[in-house]
Short mmCIF file of C-alpha atoms and ligand atoms in Angstrom, two decimals:
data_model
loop_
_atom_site.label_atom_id
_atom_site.label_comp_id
_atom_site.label_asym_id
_atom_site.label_seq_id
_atom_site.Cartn_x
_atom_site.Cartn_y
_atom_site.Cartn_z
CA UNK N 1 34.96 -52.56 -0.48
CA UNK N 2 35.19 -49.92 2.57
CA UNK N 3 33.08 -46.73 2.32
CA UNK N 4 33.09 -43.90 4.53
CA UNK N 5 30.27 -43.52 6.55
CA UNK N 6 29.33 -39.80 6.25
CA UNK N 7 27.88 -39.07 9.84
CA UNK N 8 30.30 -41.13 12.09
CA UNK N 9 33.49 -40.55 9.84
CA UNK N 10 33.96 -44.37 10.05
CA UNK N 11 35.01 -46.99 6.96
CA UNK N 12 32.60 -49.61 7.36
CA UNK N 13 31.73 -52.54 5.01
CA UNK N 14 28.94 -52.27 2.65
CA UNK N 15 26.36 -54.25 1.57
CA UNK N 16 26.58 -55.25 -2.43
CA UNK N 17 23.91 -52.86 -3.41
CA UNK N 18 25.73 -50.09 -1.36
CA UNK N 19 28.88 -51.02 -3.22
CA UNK N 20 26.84 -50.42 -6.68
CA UNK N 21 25.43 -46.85 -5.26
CA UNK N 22 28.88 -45.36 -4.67
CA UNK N 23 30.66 -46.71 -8.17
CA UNK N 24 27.31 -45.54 -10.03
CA UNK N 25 27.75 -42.13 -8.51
CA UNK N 26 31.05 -42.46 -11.16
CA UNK N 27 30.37 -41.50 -14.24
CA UNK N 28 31.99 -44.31 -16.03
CA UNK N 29 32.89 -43.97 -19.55
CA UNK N 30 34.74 -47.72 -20.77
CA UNK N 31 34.85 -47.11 -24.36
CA UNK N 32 37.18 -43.95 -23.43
CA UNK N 33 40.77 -44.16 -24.13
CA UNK N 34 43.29 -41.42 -22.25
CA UNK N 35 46.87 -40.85 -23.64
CA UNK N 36 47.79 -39.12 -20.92
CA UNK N 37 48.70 -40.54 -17.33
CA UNK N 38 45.76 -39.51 -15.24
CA UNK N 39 46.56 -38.45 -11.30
CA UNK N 40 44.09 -37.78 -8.58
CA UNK N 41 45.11 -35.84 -6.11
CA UNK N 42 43.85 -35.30 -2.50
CA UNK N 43 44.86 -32.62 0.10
CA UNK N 44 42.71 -32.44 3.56
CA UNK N 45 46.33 -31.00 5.76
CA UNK N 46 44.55 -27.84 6.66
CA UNK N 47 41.10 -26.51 6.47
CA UNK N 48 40.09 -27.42 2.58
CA UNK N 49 38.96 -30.57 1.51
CA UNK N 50 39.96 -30.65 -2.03
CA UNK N 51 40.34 -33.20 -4.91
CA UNK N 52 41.71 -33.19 -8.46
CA UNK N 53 42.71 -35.28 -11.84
CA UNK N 54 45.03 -33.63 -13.84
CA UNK N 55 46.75 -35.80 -16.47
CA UNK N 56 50.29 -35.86 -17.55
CA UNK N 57 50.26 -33.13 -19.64
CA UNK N 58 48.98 -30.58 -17.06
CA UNK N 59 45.34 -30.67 -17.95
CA UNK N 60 42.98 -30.11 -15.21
CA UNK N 61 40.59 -32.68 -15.89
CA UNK N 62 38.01 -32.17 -12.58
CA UNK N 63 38.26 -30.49 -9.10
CA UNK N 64 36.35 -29.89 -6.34
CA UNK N 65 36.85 -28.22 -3.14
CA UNK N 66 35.61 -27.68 0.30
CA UNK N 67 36.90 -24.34 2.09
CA UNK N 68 35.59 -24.44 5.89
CA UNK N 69 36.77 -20.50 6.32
CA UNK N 70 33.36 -19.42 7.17
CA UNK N 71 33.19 -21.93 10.03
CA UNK N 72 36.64 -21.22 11.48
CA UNK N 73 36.04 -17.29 11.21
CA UNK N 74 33.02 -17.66 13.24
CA UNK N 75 35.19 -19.53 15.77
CA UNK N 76 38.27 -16.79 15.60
CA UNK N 77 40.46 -19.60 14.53
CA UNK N 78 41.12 -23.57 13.46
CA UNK N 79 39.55 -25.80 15.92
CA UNK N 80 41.09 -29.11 14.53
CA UNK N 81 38.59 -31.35 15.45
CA UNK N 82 35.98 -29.18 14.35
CA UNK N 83 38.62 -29.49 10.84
CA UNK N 84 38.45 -33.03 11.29
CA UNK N 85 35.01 -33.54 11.31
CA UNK N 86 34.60 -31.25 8.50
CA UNK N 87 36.88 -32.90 6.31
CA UNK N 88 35.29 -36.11 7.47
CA UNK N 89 31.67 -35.11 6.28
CA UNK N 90 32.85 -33.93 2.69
CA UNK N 91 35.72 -35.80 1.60
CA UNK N 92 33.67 -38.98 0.10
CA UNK N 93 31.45 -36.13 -2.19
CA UNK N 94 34.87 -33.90 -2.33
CA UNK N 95 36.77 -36.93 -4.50
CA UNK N 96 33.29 -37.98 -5.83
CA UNK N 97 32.79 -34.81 -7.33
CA UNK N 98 36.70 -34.35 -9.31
CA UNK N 99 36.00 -37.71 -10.73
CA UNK N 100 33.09 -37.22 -12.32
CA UNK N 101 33.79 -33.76 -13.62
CA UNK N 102 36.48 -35.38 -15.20
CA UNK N 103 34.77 -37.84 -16.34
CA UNK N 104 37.41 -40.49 -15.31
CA UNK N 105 36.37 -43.79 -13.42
CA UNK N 106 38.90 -44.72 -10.12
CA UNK N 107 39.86 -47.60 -12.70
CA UNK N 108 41.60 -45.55 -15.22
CA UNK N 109 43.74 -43.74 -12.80
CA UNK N 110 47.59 -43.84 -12.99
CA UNK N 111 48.03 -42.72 -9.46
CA UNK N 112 46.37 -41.84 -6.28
CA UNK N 113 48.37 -38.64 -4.47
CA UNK N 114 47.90 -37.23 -1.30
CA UNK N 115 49.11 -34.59 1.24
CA UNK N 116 50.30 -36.84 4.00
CA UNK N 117 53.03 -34.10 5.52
CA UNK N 118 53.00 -31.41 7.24
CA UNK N 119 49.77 -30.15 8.64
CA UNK N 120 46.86 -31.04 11.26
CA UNK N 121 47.34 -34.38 12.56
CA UNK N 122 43.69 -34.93 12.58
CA UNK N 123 43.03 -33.69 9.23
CA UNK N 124 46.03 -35.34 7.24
CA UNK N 125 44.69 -38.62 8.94
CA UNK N 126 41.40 -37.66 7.14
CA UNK N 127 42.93 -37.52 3.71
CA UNK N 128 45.18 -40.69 4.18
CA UNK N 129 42.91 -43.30 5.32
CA UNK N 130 40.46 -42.19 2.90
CA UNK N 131 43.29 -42.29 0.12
CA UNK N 132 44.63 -45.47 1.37
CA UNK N 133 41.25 -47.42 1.56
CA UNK N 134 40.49 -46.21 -2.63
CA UNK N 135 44.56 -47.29 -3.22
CA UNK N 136 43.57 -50.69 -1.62
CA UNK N 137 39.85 -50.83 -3.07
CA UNK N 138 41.02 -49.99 -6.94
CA UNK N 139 44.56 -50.98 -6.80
CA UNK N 140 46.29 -48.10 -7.37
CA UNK N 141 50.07 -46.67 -6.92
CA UNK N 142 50.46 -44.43 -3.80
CA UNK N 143 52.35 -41.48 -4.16
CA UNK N 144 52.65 -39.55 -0.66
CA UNK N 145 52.83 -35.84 -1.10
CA UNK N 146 54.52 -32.96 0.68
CA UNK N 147 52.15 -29.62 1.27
CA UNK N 148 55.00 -27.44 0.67
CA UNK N 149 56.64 -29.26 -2.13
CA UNK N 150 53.27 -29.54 -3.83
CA UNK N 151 53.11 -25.47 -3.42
CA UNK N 152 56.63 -24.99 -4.76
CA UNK N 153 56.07 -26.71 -7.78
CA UNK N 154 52.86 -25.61 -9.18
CA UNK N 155 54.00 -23.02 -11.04
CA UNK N 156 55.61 -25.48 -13.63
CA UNK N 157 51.50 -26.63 -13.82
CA UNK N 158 50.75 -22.85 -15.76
CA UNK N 159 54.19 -21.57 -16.55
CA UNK N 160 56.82 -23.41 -18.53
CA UNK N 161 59.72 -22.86 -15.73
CA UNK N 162 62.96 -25.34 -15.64
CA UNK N 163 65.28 -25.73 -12.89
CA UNK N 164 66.78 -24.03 -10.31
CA UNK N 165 64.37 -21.06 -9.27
CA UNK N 166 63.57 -19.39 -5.76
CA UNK N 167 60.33 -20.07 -4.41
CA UNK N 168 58.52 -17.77 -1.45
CA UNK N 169 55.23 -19.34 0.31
CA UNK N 170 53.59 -16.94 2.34
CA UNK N 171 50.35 -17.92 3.53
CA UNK N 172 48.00 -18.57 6.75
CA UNK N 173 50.19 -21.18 8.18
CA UNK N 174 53.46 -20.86 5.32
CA UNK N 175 56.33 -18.91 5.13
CA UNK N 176 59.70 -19.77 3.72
CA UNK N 177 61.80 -19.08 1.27
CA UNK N 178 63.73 -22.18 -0.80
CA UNK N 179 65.83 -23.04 -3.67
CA UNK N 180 63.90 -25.35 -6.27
CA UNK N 181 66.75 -27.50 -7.56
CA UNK N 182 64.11 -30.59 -8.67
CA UNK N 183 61.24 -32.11 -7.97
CA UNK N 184 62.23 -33.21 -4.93
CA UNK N 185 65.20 -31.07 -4.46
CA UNK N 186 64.91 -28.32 -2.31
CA UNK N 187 67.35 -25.74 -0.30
CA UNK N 188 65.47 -24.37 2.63
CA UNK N 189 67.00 -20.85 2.89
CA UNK N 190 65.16 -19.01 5.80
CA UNK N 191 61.62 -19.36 7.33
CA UNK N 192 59.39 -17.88 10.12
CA UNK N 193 60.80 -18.52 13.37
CA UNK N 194 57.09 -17.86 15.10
CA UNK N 195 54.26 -17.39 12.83
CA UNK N 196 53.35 -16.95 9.44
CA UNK N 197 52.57 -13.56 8.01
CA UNK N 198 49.05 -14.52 6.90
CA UNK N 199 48.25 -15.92 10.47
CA UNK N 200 49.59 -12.35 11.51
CA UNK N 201 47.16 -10.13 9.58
CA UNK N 202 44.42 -12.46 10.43
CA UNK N 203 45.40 -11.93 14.33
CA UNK N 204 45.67 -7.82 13.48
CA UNK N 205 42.60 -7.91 11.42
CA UNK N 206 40.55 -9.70 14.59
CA UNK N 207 41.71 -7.47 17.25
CA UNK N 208 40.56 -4.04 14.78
CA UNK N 209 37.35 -6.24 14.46
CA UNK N 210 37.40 -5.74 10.48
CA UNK N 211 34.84 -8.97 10.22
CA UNK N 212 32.52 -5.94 12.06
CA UNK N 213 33.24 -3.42 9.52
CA UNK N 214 30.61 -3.31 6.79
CA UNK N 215 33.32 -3.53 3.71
CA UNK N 216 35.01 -6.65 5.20
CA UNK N 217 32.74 -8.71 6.71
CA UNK N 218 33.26 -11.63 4.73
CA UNK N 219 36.98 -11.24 3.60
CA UNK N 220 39.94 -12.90 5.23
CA UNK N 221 42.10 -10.88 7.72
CA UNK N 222 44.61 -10.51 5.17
CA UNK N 223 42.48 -9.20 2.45
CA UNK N 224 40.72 -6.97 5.01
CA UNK N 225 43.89 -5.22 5.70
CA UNK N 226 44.67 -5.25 1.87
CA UNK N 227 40.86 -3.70 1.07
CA UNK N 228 41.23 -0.97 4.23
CA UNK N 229 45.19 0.12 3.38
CA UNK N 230 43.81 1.37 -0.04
CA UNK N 231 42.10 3.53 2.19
CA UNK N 232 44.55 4.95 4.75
CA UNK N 233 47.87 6.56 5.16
CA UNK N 234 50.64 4.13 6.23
CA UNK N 235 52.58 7.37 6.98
CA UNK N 236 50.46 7.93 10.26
CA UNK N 237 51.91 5.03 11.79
CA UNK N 238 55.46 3.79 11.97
CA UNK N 239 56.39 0.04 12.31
CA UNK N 240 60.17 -0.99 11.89
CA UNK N 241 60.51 -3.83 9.97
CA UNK N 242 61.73 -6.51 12.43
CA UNK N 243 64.79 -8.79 12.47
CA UNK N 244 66.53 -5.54 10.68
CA UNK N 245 70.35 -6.20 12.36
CA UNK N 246 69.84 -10.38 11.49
CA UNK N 247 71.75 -10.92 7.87
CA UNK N 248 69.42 -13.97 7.05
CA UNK N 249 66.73 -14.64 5.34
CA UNK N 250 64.75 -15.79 8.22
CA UNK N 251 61.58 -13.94 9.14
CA UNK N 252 59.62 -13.27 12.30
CA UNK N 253 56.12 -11.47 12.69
CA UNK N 254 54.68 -12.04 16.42
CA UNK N 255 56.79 -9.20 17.66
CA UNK N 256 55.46 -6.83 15.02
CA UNK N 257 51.91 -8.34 15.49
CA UNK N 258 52.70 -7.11 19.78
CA UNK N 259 53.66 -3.94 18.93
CA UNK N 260 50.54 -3.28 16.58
CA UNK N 261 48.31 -4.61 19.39
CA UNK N 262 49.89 -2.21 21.72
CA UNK N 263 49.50 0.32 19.80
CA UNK N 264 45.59 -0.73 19.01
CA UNK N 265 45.30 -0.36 23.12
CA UNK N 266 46.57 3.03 23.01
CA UNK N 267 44.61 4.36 20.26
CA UNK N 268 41.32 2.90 21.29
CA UNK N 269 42.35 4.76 24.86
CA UNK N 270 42.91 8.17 23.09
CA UNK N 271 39.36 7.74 21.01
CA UNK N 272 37.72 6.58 23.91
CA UNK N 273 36.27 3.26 22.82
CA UNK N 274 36.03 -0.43 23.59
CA UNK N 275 37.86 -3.26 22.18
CA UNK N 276 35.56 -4.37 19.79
CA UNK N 277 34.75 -1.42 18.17
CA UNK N 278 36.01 -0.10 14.98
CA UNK N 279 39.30 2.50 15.49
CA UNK N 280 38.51 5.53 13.42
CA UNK N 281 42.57 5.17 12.58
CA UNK N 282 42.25 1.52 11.18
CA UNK N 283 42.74 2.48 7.77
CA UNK N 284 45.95 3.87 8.26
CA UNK N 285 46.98 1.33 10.77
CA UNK N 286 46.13 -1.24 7.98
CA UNK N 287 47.92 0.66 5.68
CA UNK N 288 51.47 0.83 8.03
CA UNK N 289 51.21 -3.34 8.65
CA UNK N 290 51.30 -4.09 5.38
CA UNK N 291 53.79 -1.79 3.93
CA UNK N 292 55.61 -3.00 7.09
CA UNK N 293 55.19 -6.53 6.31
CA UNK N 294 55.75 -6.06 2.74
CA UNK N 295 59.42 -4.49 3.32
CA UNK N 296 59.86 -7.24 5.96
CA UNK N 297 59.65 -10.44 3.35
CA UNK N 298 61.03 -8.12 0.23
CA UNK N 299 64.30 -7.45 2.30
CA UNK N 300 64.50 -11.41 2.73
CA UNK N 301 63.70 -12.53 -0.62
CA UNK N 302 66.40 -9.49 -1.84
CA UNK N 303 68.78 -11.32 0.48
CA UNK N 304 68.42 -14.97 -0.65
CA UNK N 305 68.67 -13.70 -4.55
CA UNK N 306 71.90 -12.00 -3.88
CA UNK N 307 73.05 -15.40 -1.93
CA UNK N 308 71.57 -17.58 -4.55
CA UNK N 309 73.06 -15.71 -7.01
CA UNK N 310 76.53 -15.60 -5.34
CA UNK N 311 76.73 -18.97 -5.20
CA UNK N 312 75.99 -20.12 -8.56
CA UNK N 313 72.50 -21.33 -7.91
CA UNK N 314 70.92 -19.03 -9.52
CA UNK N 315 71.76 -18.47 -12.98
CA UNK N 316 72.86 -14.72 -13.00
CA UNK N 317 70.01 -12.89 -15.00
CA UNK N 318 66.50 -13.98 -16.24
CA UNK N 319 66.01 -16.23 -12.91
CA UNK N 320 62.85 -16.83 -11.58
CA UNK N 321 61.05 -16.13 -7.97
CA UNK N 322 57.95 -17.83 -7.63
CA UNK N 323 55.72 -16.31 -5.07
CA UNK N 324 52.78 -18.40 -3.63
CA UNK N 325 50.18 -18.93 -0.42
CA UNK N 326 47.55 -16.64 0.47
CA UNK N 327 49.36 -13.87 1.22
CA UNK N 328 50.49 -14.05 -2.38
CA UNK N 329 47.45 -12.67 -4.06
CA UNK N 330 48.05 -9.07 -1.92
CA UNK N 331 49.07 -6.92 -4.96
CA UNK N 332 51.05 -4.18 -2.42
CA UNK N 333 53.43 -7.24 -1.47
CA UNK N 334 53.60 -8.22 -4.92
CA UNK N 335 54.54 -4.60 -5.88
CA UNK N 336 57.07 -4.53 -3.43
CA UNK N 337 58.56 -7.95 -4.60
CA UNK N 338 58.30 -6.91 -8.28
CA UNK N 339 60.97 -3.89 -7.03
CA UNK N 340 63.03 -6.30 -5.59
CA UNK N 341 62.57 -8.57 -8.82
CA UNK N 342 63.84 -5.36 -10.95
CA UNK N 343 66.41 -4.33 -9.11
CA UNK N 344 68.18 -8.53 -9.34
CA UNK N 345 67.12 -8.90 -13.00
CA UNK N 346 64.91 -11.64 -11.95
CA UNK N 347 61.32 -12.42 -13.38
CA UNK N 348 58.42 -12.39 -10.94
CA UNK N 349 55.50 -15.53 -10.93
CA UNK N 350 53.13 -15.75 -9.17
CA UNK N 351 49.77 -18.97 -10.05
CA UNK N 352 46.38 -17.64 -10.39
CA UNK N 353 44.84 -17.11 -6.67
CA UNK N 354 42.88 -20.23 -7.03
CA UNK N 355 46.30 -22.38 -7.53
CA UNK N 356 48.03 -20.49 -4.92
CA UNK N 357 45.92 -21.36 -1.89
CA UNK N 358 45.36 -24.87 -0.75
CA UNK N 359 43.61 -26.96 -3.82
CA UNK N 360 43.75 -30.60 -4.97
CA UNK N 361 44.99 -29.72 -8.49
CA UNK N 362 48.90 -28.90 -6.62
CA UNK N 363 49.00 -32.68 -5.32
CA UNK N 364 47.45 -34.12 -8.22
CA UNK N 365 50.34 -32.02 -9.85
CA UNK N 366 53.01 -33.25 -7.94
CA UNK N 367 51.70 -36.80 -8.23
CA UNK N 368 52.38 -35.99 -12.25
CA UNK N 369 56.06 -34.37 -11.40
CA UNK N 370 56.87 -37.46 -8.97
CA UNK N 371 55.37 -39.94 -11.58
CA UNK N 372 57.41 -38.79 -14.86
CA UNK N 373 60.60 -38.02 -12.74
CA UNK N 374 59.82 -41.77 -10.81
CA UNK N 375 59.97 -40.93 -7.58
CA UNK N 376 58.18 -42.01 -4.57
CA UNK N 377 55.84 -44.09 -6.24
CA UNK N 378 54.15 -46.48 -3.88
CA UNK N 379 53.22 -50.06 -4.96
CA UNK N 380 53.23 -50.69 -1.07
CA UNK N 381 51.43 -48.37 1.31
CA UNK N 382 52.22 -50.72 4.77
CA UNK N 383 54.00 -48.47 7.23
CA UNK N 384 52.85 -45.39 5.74
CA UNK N 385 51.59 -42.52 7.99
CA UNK N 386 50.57 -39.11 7.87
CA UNK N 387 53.60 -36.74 9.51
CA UNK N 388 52.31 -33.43 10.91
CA UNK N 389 55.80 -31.46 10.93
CA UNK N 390 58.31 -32.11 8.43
CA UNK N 391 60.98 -29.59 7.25
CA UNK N 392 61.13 -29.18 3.71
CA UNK N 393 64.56 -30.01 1.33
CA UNK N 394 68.11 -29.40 3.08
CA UNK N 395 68.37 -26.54 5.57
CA UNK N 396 71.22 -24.08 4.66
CA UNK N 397 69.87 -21.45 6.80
CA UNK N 398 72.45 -21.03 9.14
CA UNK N 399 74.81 -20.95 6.25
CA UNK N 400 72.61 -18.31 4.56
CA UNK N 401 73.12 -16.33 7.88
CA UNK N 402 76.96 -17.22 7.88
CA UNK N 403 77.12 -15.40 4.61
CA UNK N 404 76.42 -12.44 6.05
CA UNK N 405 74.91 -10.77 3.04
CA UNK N 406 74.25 -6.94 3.09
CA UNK N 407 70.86 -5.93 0.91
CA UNK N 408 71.01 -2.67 -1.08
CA UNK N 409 68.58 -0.50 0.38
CA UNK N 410 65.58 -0.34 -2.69
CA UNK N 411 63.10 2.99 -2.29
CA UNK N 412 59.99 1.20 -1.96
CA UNK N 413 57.80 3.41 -3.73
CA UNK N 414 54.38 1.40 -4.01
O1 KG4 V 1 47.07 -20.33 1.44
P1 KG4 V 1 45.90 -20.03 2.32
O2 KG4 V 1 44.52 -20.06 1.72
O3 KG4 V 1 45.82 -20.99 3.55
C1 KG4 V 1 46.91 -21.33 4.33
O4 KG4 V 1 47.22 -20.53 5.21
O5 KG4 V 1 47.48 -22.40 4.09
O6 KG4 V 1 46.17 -18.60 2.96
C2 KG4 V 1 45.28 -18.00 3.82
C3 KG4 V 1 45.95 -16.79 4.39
C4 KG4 V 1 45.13 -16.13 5.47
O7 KG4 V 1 45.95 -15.86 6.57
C5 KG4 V 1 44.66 -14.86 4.80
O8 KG4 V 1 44.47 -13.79 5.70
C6 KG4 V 1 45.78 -14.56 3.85
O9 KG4 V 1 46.19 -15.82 3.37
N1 KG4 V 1 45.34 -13.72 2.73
C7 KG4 V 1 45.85 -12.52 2.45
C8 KG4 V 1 45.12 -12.02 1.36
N2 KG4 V 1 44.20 -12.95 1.00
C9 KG4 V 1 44.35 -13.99 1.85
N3 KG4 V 1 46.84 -11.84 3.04
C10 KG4 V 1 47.13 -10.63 2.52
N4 KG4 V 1 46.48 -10.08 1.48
C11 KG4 V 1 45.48 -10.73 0.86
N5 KG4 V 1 44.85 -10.17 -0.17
ZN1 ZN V 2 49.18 -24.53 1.97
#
């Protein structure tokens, strides 16, 4: 048996006693009989370390989780070895931990799933060798799991959902928009062509300095700007959406984000203070971003229900858009997706916050999906590696742009 070595980040071999420590630290029960098929899932492709067992059924048997946010706020952004080393130091406990609060030994596992594509080199290589040394140790079935897939398809964890339905990720490092045709069938219809809208509030909320301003210290730049809008008038300012002339349902943010910073400059000229300090204006400027962001991904999501819908691969009333990622749990963007939602005769989802950020129960989950549907189930795990960009499902972007389609204008009244 290999264990991880918590301080150098290294398997090394034990000694016997050693070996007896770390399976006691399992809370073993033998005479315990599950029905179910029991998954653990692992995910280390960003900057949580998090572990799961959810059975067959969709029962969340244990979790545990790691978020290193406080670290990589201090630092203005992810340092990945500073990730690395992180995930290195608590992914041993991280697993440690979901199995006992399930109260499920390694043994009685069906399946060990983990993130292996896309994300941080360093910290999918984390998660994989640590998966592949308990797959090798316990003799487990591999099942290799994409981020975004996992994302897409955690909604059928909490909401009975079939078959096709739109998904929209919008997070830190997320943002696309695909057709869910199976469990691992996926139309990609448009995505970010720079950077995600999450990483764009964070980069607004840094250069207002929110983490200095007594209500948001501690929150995320997204939910900063969320917290301050309530606060200000988005009518002060006024952002054009971009990409407005583009008939796709690609998206693009870093040109919005340069015009806000501009804009920052001149303001903090007219008050007469230093970058660094708070803008009496911020409110309102936090208000404008996110109403401007907000119409930004509704006009896309309008566009790929209309070309879903056109043709055929959406059914033509009661379809579903499921909205995840971090950006997901701002209630102004979910307002302005709900009128979009109305307006197509579509029903809006959306998981609970805690499933639609980064978490171990969405591999675990797909590990389920993969393992009733049979697919991708490793008996072999030679070859495999950890692949930090990988598209997801078939592109039809360009075709989605071919099409052409012109969006209704919707008032959006939020
Ligand atoms: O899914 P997540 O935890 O991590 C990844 O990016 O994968 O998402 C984090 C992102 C951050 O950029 C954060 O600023 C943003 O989600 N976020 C929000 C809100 N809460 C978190 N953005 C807008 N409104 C929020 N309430
Ligand atoms: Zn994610």
């Amino acid at each position: 048996m290999l264990i991880l070595n918590k301080t150098a980040g290294v398997f090394f071999k034990p000694s016997r006693r050693k070996i007896y420590e770390f399976l006691g630290s399992f809370h073993f029960h033998p005479g315990k009989l599950f029905l179910h098929k029991l998954v653990l899932g692992i995910e280390t492709s960003c900057d949580d370390t998090a572990a799961a067992v959810v059975d067959e059924a969709g029962n969340v048997l244990g979790e545990a989780i790691h978020s290193q946010t406080e670290v990589h706020l201090k630092t203005g952004g992810i340092i990945p070895p500073v990730a690395q080393q992180l995930h290195r130091e608590n992914i041993q406990r991280i697993v440690q931990e979901a199995l006992s609060a399930s109260e499920v030994s390694p043994s009685e596992l069906s399946a060990i799933a983990t993130t292996i594509k896309p994300g941080l080199a360093l910290s999918l290589g984390v998660g994989l060798s640590f998966s592949l040394q308990l797959v090798d140790q316990f003799k487990k079935p591999f099942i290799p799991i994409h981020h975004m897939e996992a994302h897409a398809l955690t909604i059928r964890l909490t909401n009975k959902v079939e078959f096709p339905f739109l998904v929209l990720l919008i997070s830190g490092g997320h943002c696309l928009l695909a057709l869910v045709r199976g469990v691992s069938d996926f139309l990609l219809l448009g995505k970010s062509l720079d950077i995600a809208p999450g990483d764009m509030l964070d980069k607004v909320a840094r250069r207002l300095s929110l983490i200095k301003h007594p209500e948001c210290s501690t929150m995320s730049g997204g939910k900063a700007i969320e917290h301050l809008a309530k606060q200000g008038n988005r009518l002060h300012f006024d952002f054009q959406p971009p990409m407005q002339r583009a008939k796709n349902c690609d998206f693009s943010f870093s040109g919005l984000q340069h015009i806000i910073d501009k804009m920052i400059m001149q303001k903090e000229k007219e008050e007469g203070i230093e970058q660094g300090q708070i803008l009496s204006s911020a409110a309102d400027i936090a208000a404008a971003v996110q109403h401007t962001v907000a119409c930004h991904i509704a006009k896309r999501t309008h566009r790929a229900i209309l070309f879903c819908k056109q043709r055929g691969l959406l059914r033509p009333s009661n379809a579903v858009l499921v909205v995840s990622g971090g950006v997901a749990s701002n209630l102004y963007i979910r307002k302005a997706l709900e009128i979009v939602t109305n307006a197509t005769q579509c029903t809006l989802l959306c998981p609970p916050a805690r499933l639609c950020t980064d978490n171990g129960i969405m591999i675990a989950w797909n590990g389920v999906e993969r393992l009733r549907a049979g697919l991708g189930i490793l008996h072999n795990t030679e070859g495999i590696r950890y692949e930090p960009k990988c598209p997801l499902g078939v592109d039809i972007s360009k075709e989605v742009g071919e099409a052409a389609i012109k969006v209704p204008r919707l008032k959006m009244k939020i």
